[in-house]
PDB file of C-alpha atoms in Angstrom:
ATOM      1  CA  MET A   1     229.656  84.303  27.560  1.00 91.00           C
ATOM      2  CA  VAL A   2     230.965  86.686  30.195  1.00 97.00           C
ATOM      3  CA  LYS A   3     232.813  90.010  29.922  1.00 98.00           C
ATOM      4  CA  ALA A   4     235.399  91.087  32.479  1.00 98.00           C
ATOM      5  CA  PHE A   5     237.564  94.114  33.093  1.00 98.00           C
ATOM      6  CA  PHE A   6     241.110  93.419  34.303  1.00 98.00           C
ATOM      7  CA  TYR A   7     243.367  96.163  35.652  1.00 97.00           C
ATOM      8  CA  GLY A   8     246.390  94.336  37.039  1.00 95.00           C
ATOM      9  CA  THR A   9     248.368  91.156  36.453  1.00 93.00           C
ATOM     10  CA  LEU A  10     245.588  89.661  34.275  1.00 94.00           C
ATOM     11  CA  MET A  11     246.094  92.384  31.654  1.00 93.00           C
ATOM     12  CA  HIS A  12     249.143  90.384  30.593  1.00 90.00           C
ATOM     13  CA  PRO A  13     247.877  87.821  28.034  1.00 88.00           C
ATOM     14  CA  ARG A  14     250.266  85.016  29.034  1.00 86.00           C
ATOM     15  CA  ILE A  15     249.296  85.367  32.679  1.00 89.00           C
ATOM     16  CA  LEU A  16     245.584  85.366  31.815  1.00 92.00           C
ATOM     17  CA  GLN A  17     246.042  82.331  29.538  1.00 90.00           C
ATOM     18  CA  ARG A  18     247.853  80.481  32.301  1.00 89.00           C
ATOM     19  CA  VAL A  19     245.169  81.247  34.909  1.00 91.00           C
ATOM     20  CA  LEU A  20     242.450  80.093  32.520  1.00 94.00           C
ATOM     21  CA  GLY A  21     244.379  76.981  31.535  1.00 91.00           C
ATOM     22  CA  ASN A  22     243.978  77.540  27.787  1.00 92.00           C
ATOM     23  CA  ASN A  23     245.330  79.735  24.999  1.00 90.00           C
ATOM     24  CA  GLY A  24     242.338  82.065  24.892  1.00 91.00           C
ATOM     25  CA  THR A  25     241.565  81.672  21.181  1.00 91.00           C
ATOM     26  CA  HIS A  26     237.895  82.231  22.034  1.00 94.00           C
ATOM     27  CA  LEU A  27     238.556  85.550  23.788  1.00 95.00           C
ATOM     28  CA  SER A  28     238.491  89.081  22.418  1.00 94.00           C
ATOM     29  CA  VAL A  29     240.143  92.029  24.187  1.00 93.00           C
ATOM     30  CA  CYS A  30     240.515  95.805  23.951  1.00 92.00           C
ATOM     31  CA  PRO A  31     241.785  98.584  26.201  1.00 92.00           C
ATOM     32  CA  ALA A  32     239.092 100.173  28.360  1.00 94.00           C
ATOM     33  CA  ILE A  33     238.597 102.698  31.171  1.00 94.00           C
ATOM     34  CA  LEU A  34     236.739 102.357  34.453  1.00 96.00           C
ATOM     35  CA  LYS A  35     235.749 105.790  35.727  1.00 95.00           C
ATOM     36  CA  ASN A  36     235.574 106.965  39.334  1.00 96.00           C
ATOM     37  CA  PHE A  37     237.939 104.301  40.689  1.00 96.00           C
ATOM     38  CA  THR A  38     241.556 104.415  41.795  1.00 95.00           C
ATOM     39  CA  ARG A  39     244.162 101.658  41.392  1.00 96.00           C
ATOM     40  CA  HIS A  40     246.581 101.166  44.275  1.00 96.00           C
ATOM     41  CA  LYS A  41     249.622  99.170  45.271  1.00 95.00           C
ATOM     42  CA  ILE A  42     248.873  96.687  48.042  1.00 96.00           C
ATOM     43  CA  LYS A  43     251.264  96.545  50.962  1.00 95.00           C
ATOM     44  CA  GLY A  44     253.330  93.350  50.642  1.00 92.00           C
ATOM     45  CA  ALA A  45     252.040  92.430  47.168  1.00 92.00           C
ATOM     46  CA  LEU A  46     253.040  92.812  43.512  1.00 90.00           C
ATOM     47  CA  TYR A  47     249.432  93.054  42.286  1.00 94.00           C
ATOM     48  CA  PRO A  48     247.000  95.989  42.581  1.00 97.00           C
ATOM     49  CA  ALA A  49     243.594  96.721  43.993  1.00 97.00           C
ATOM     50  CA  ILE A  50     240.872  99.095  42.817  1.00 98.00           C
ATOM     51  CA  VAL A  51     238.452 100.936  45.019  1.00 97.00           C
ATOM     52  CA  PRO A  52     235.793 103.543  44.282  1.00 96.00           C
ATOM     53  CA  TYR A  53     237.235 107.046  44.535  1.00 95.00           C
ATOM     54  CA  SER A  54     234.473 107.903  47.001  1.00 91.00           C
ATOM     55  CA  LEU A  55     236.259 105.512  49.423  1.00 91.00           C
ATOM     56  CA  SER A  56     239.883 106.187  48.456  1.00 91.00           C
ATOM     57  CA  ARG A  57     239.612 110.006  48.410  1.00 89.00           C
ATOM     58  CA  SER A  58     240.749 110.140  52.055  1.00 88.00           C
ATOM     59  CA  MET A  59     244.044 108.463  51.102  1.00 90.00           C
ATOM     60  CA  PHE A  60     245.177 111.523  49.125  1.00 89.00           C
ATOM     61  CA  ASP A  61     246.232 114.960  50.318  1.00 88.00           C
ATOM     62  CA  ARG A  62     244.536 116.654  47.353  1.00 90.00           C
ATOM     63  CA  ASP A  63     241.643 116.197  44.957  1.00 89.00           C
ATOM     64  CA  LEU A  64     242.668 114.054  42.021  1.00 89.00           C
ATOM     65  CA  ALA A  65     242.347 115.038  38.333  1.00 88.00           C
ATOM     66  CA  PRO A  66     239.883 113.096  36.146  1.00 85.00           C
ATOM     67  CA  GLU A  67     242.729 111.084  34.600  1.00 84.00           C
ATOM     68  CA  GLU A  68     243.802 110.005  38.089  1.00 88.00           C
ATOM     69  CA  ILE A  69     240.353 108.671  39.047  1.00 92.00           C
ATOM     70  CA  SER A  70     240.035 106.549  35.938  1.00 93.00           C
ATOM     71  CA  VAL A  71     241.580 103.084  35.811  1.00 95.00           C
ATOM     72  CA  ARG A  72     242.893 101.897  32.478  1.00 94.00           C
ATOM     73  CA  GLY A  73     242.632  98.207  31.912  1.00 95.00           C
ATOM     74  CA  LEU A  74     241.647  95.392  29.596  1.00 95.00           C
ATOM     75  CA  LEU A  75     238.097  94.462  28.598  1.00 96.00           C
ATOM     76  CA  VAL A  76     237.890  90.734  27.913  1.00 97.00           C
ATOM     77  CA  SER A  77     234.875  89.234  26.145  1.00 97.00           C
ATOM     78  CA  GLY A  78     233.986  85.571  25.724  1.00 97.00           C
ATOM     79  CA  LEU A  79     234.837  84.076  29.119  1.00 98.00           C
ATOM     80  CA  THR A  80     233.013  80.879  30.066  1.00 97.00           C
ATOM     81  CA  GLU A  81     231.347  80.324  33.437  1.00 97.00           C
ATOM     82  CA  GLU A  82     234.050  77.744  34.247  1.00 97.00           C
ATOM     83  CA  GLU A  83     236.744  80.326  33.510  1.00 97.00           C
ATOM     84  CA  VAL A  84     235.012  82.843  35.796  1.00 97.00           C
ATOM     85  CA  LYS A  85     235.174  80.253  38.580  1.00 96.00           C
ATOM     86  CA  LEU A  86     238.914  79.882  37.981  1.00 95.00           C
ATOM     87  CA  LEU A  87     239.268  83.662  38.092  1.00 96.00           C
ATOM     88  CA  ASP A  88     237.322  83.822  41.372  1.00 96.00           C
ATOM     89  CA  VAL A  89     239.760  81.352  42.933  1.00 94.00           C
ATOM     90  CA  PHE A  90     242.754  83.202  41.528  1.00 93.00           C
ATOM     91  CA  GLU A  91     241.525  86.583  42.839  1.00 95.00           C
ATOM     92  CA  GLY A  92     240.732  85.063  46.211  1.00 93.00           C
ATOM     93  CA  ASP A  93     239.092  86.525  49.288  1.00 94.00           C
ATOM     94  CA  GLU A  94     240.635  90.014  48.961  1.00 96.00           C
ATOM     95  CA  TYR A  95     238.174  90.967  46.216  1.00 97.00           C
ATOM     96  CA  ASN A  96     234.469  90.882  45.435  1.00 98.00           C
ATOM     97  CA  ARG A  97     233.451  90.272  41.841  1.00 98.00           C
ATOM     98  CA  GLU A  98     231.061  93.056  40.831  1.00 98.00           C
ATOM     99  CA  VAL A  99     229.498  94.330  37.617  1.00 98.00           C
ATOM    100  CA  VAL A 100     230.771  97.759  36.528  1.00 98.00           C
ATOM    101  CA  SER A 101     230.440  99.974  33.460  1.00 97.00           C
ATOM    102  CA  VAL A 102     233.649 100.299  31.439  1.00 97.00           C
ATOM    103  CA  TYR A 103     234.384 102.406  28.384  1.00 95.00           C
ATOM    104  CA  PRO A 104     236.119 100.583  25.495  1.00 94.00           C
ATOM    105  CA  LEU A 105     238.995 102.530  23.904  1.00 90.00           C
ATOM    106  CA  GLY A 106     239.067 100.525  20.696  1.00 87.00           C
ATOM    107  CA  LEU A 107     237.717  97.508  18.902  1.00 88.00           C
ATOM    108  CA  LEU A 108     237.817  94.023  20.342  1.00 88.00           C
ATOM    109  CA  ALA A 109     240.654  91.894  18.896  1.00 87.00           C
ATOM    110  CA  SER A 110     241.870  88.343  19.496  1.00 86.00           C
ATOM    111  CA  LEU A 111     243.833  87.611  22.669  1.00 79.00           C
ATOM    112  CA  TYR A 112     245.537  84.654  21.024  1.00 69.00           C
ATOM    113  CA  ASP A 113     248.820  86.239  19.926  1.00 58.00           C
ATOM    114  CA  GLY A 114     249.930  86.673  23.569  1.00 53.00           C
ATOM    115  CA  SER A 115     251.228  90.235  23.162  1.00 54.00           C
ATOM    116  CA  PRO A 116     250.315  92.743  25.871  1.00 54.00           C
ATOM    117  CA  VAL A 117     247.599  95.151  24.718  1.00 56.00           C
ATOM    118  CA  ASP A 118     248.602  98.794  24.666  1.00 56.00           C
ATOM    119  CA  ILE A 119     246.433 100.322  27.343  1.00 53.00           C
ATOM    120  CA  GLN A 120     248.020 103.750  26.980  1.00 52.00           C
ATOM    121  CA  ALA A 121     245.327 105.070  24.730  1.00 47.00           C
ATOM    122  CA  PRO A 122     244.629 108.824  24.439  1.00 46.00           C
ATOM    123  CA  LYS A 123     244.525 110.845  27.634  1.00 51.00           C
ATOM    124  CA  ILE A 124     241.104 111.386  29.094  1.00 51.00           C
ATOM    125  CA  SER A 125     239.900 114.909  28.345  1.00 47.00           C
ATOM    126  CA  ALA A 126     236.719 116.746  27.530  1.00 43.00           C
ATOM    127  CA  SER A 127     237.511 116.377  23.789  1.00 43.00           C
ATOM    128  CA  ILE A 128     237.836 112.578  23.723  1.00 51.00           C
ATOM    129  CA  VAL A 129     234.725 110.815  22.424  1.00 54.00           C
ATOM    130  CA  MET A 130     234.014 107.750  24.529  1.00 68.00           C
ATOM    131  CA  GLN A 131     232.183 104.706  23.243  1.00 80.00           C
ATOM    132  CA  GLN A 132     229.055 103.602  25.055  1.00 91.00           C
ATOM    133  CA  PRO A 133     229.843 101.857  28.338  1.00 95.00           C
ATOM    134  CA  ILE A 134     229.792  98.069  28.508  1.00 96.00           C
ATOM    135  CA  GLU A 135     228.813  96.076  31.585  1.00 98.00           C
ATOM    136  CA  ALA A 136     231.631  93.786  32.747  1.00 98.00           C
ATOM    137  CA  ASN A 137     232.672  91.887  35.848  1.00 99.00           C
ATOM    138  CA  THR A 138     235.670  93.158  37.764  1.00 99.00           C
ATOM    139  CA  TYR A 139     237.307  92.399  41.094  1.00 98.00           C
ATOM    140  CA  ILE A 140     236.996  95.189  43.666  1.00 98.00           C
ATOM    141  CA  TRP A 141     239.090  95.276  46.851  1.00 98.00           C
ATOM    142  CA  CYS A 142     237.041  94.308  49.898  1.00 97.00           C
ATOM    143  CA  MET A 143     239.718  94.354  52.612  1.00 96.00           C
ATOM    144  CA  PRO A 144     240.601  97.376  54.826  1.00 96.00           C
ATOM    145  CA  LEU A 145     241.934 100.425  52.980  1.00 96.00           C
ATOM    146  CA  SER A 146     244.811 100.430  55.479  1.00 95.00           C
ATOM    147  CA  GLN A 147     246.306  97.532  53.485  1.00 96.00           C
ATOM    148  CA  LEU A 148     246.644  99.757  50.431  1.00 96.00           C
ATOM    149  CA  ARG A 149     249.287 102.324  49.642  1.00 95.00           C
ATOM    150  CA  SER A 150     248.285 105.737  48.329  1.00 90.00           C
ATOM    151  CA  ASP A 151     250.657 105.463  45.376  1.00 89.00           C
ATOM    152  CA  ARG A 152     249.225 103.973  42.249  1.00 89.00           C
ATOM    153  CA  TRP A 153     250.179 100.637  40.702  1.00 93.00           C
ATOM    154  CA  SER A 154     251.729 100.783  37.218  1.00 90.00           C
ATOM    155  CA  PHE A 155     251.274  98.096  34.569  1.00 90.00           C
ATOM    156  CA  GLU A 156     254.397  99.310  32.790  1.00 90.00           C
ATOM    157  CA  GLU A 157     256.490  98.827  35.953  1.00 91.00           C
ATOM    158  CA  PHE A 158     254.916  95.398  36.456  1.00 90.00           C
ATOM    159  CA  ILE A 159     255.886  94.361  32.890  1.00 88.00           C
ATOM    160  CA  GLN A 160     259.462  95.600  33.367  1.00 88.00           C
ATOM    161  CA  HIS A 161     260.145  94.166  36.813  1.00 88.00           C
ATOM    162  CA  ASP A 162     257.656  91.539  37.937  1.00 86.00           C
ATOM    163  CA  ALA A 163     255.619  89.923  35.152  1.00 84.00           C
ATOM    164  CA  TRP A 164     258.090  87.044  34.819  1.00 80.00           C
ATOM    165  CA  LYS A 165     257.344  86.054  38.401  1.00 79.00           C
ATOM    166  CA  TRP A 166     253.675  85.563  37.552  1.00 75.00           C
ATOM    167  CA  GLU A 167     254.028  83.602  34.350  1.00 68.00           C
ATOM    168  CA  ASN A 168     254.808  80.391  36.255  1.00 62.00           C
ATOM    169  CA  LYS A 169     255.246  80.009  39.994  1.00 60.00           C
ATOM    170  CA  GLY A 170     253.171  83.036  40.989  1.00 53.00           C
ATOM    171  CA  ILE A 171     250.069  81.597  39.335  1.00 54.00           C
ATOM    172  CA  ASP A 172     250.688  78.126  40.761  1.00 60.00           C
ATOM    173  CA  ARG A 173     251.035  79.646  44.238  1.00 58.00           C
ATOM    174  CA  ARG A 174     247.736  81.573  43.906  1.00 55.00           C
ATOM    175  CA  LYS A 175     245.899  78.456  42.670  1.00 58.00           C
ATOM    176  CA  ALA A 176     247.248  76.432  45.593  1.00 63.00           C
ATOM    177  CA  MET A 177     245.773  78.967  48.043  1.00 56.00           C
ATOM    178  CA  GLU A 178     242.284  77.963  46.825  1.00 59.00           C
ATOM    179  CA  GLY A 179     240.928  81.465  47.226  1.00 53.00           C
ATOM    180  CA  ILE A 180     242.382  82.209  50.671  1.00 62.00           C
ATOM    181  CA  ILE A 181     245.142  84.716  49.928  1.00 54.00           C
ATOM    182  CA  VAL A 182     248.230  84.857  52.111  1.00 55.00           C
ATOM    183  CA  ARG A 183     250.616  87.717  51.347  1.00 54.00           C
ATOM    184  CA  ALA A 184     254.189  88.048  52.507  1.00 51.00           C
ATOM    185  CA  ARG A 185     254.769  90.638  55.210  1.00 46.00           C
ATOM    186  CA  LEU A 186     257.067  93.513  54.211  1.00 41.00           C
TER     187      LEU A 186
END
């Protein structure tokens, strides 16, 4: 079974279930942090990208605080190899799947109930005790940085304004692209 770290649309259980084509009863999830990465809005897209801070640093006019160079997301455990193939197609050619070390912020729990996991765990500080890191697959942006905006993508804003677009037609559209992503021009 495979572990993955999701930081965008796939943090929403119903969207993940729809991409995988099943209800996810075999999956366990918990909030987690990926250090030394930044999450960005993509020009002309509703979904985000992550890049190592060593690459994105030039996009900012100041050095970022530790909290700002840590991406909060969802650690998912129990994915099958077939599900990973479906995820690869969904993520498309804008990302490379790579293994990273993520820090769980809680205990793994069932994905099945379909409720979004609260990823707003305690702020990162010197006093927080982190669990041991876990190796997980994630999808890292592999296109030019010029396609990213310097402002950061927000899961809360996505839930409020755009998640409904992804629960049905957005997923069908991505699947139909068969891994070759075509974004609208803004």
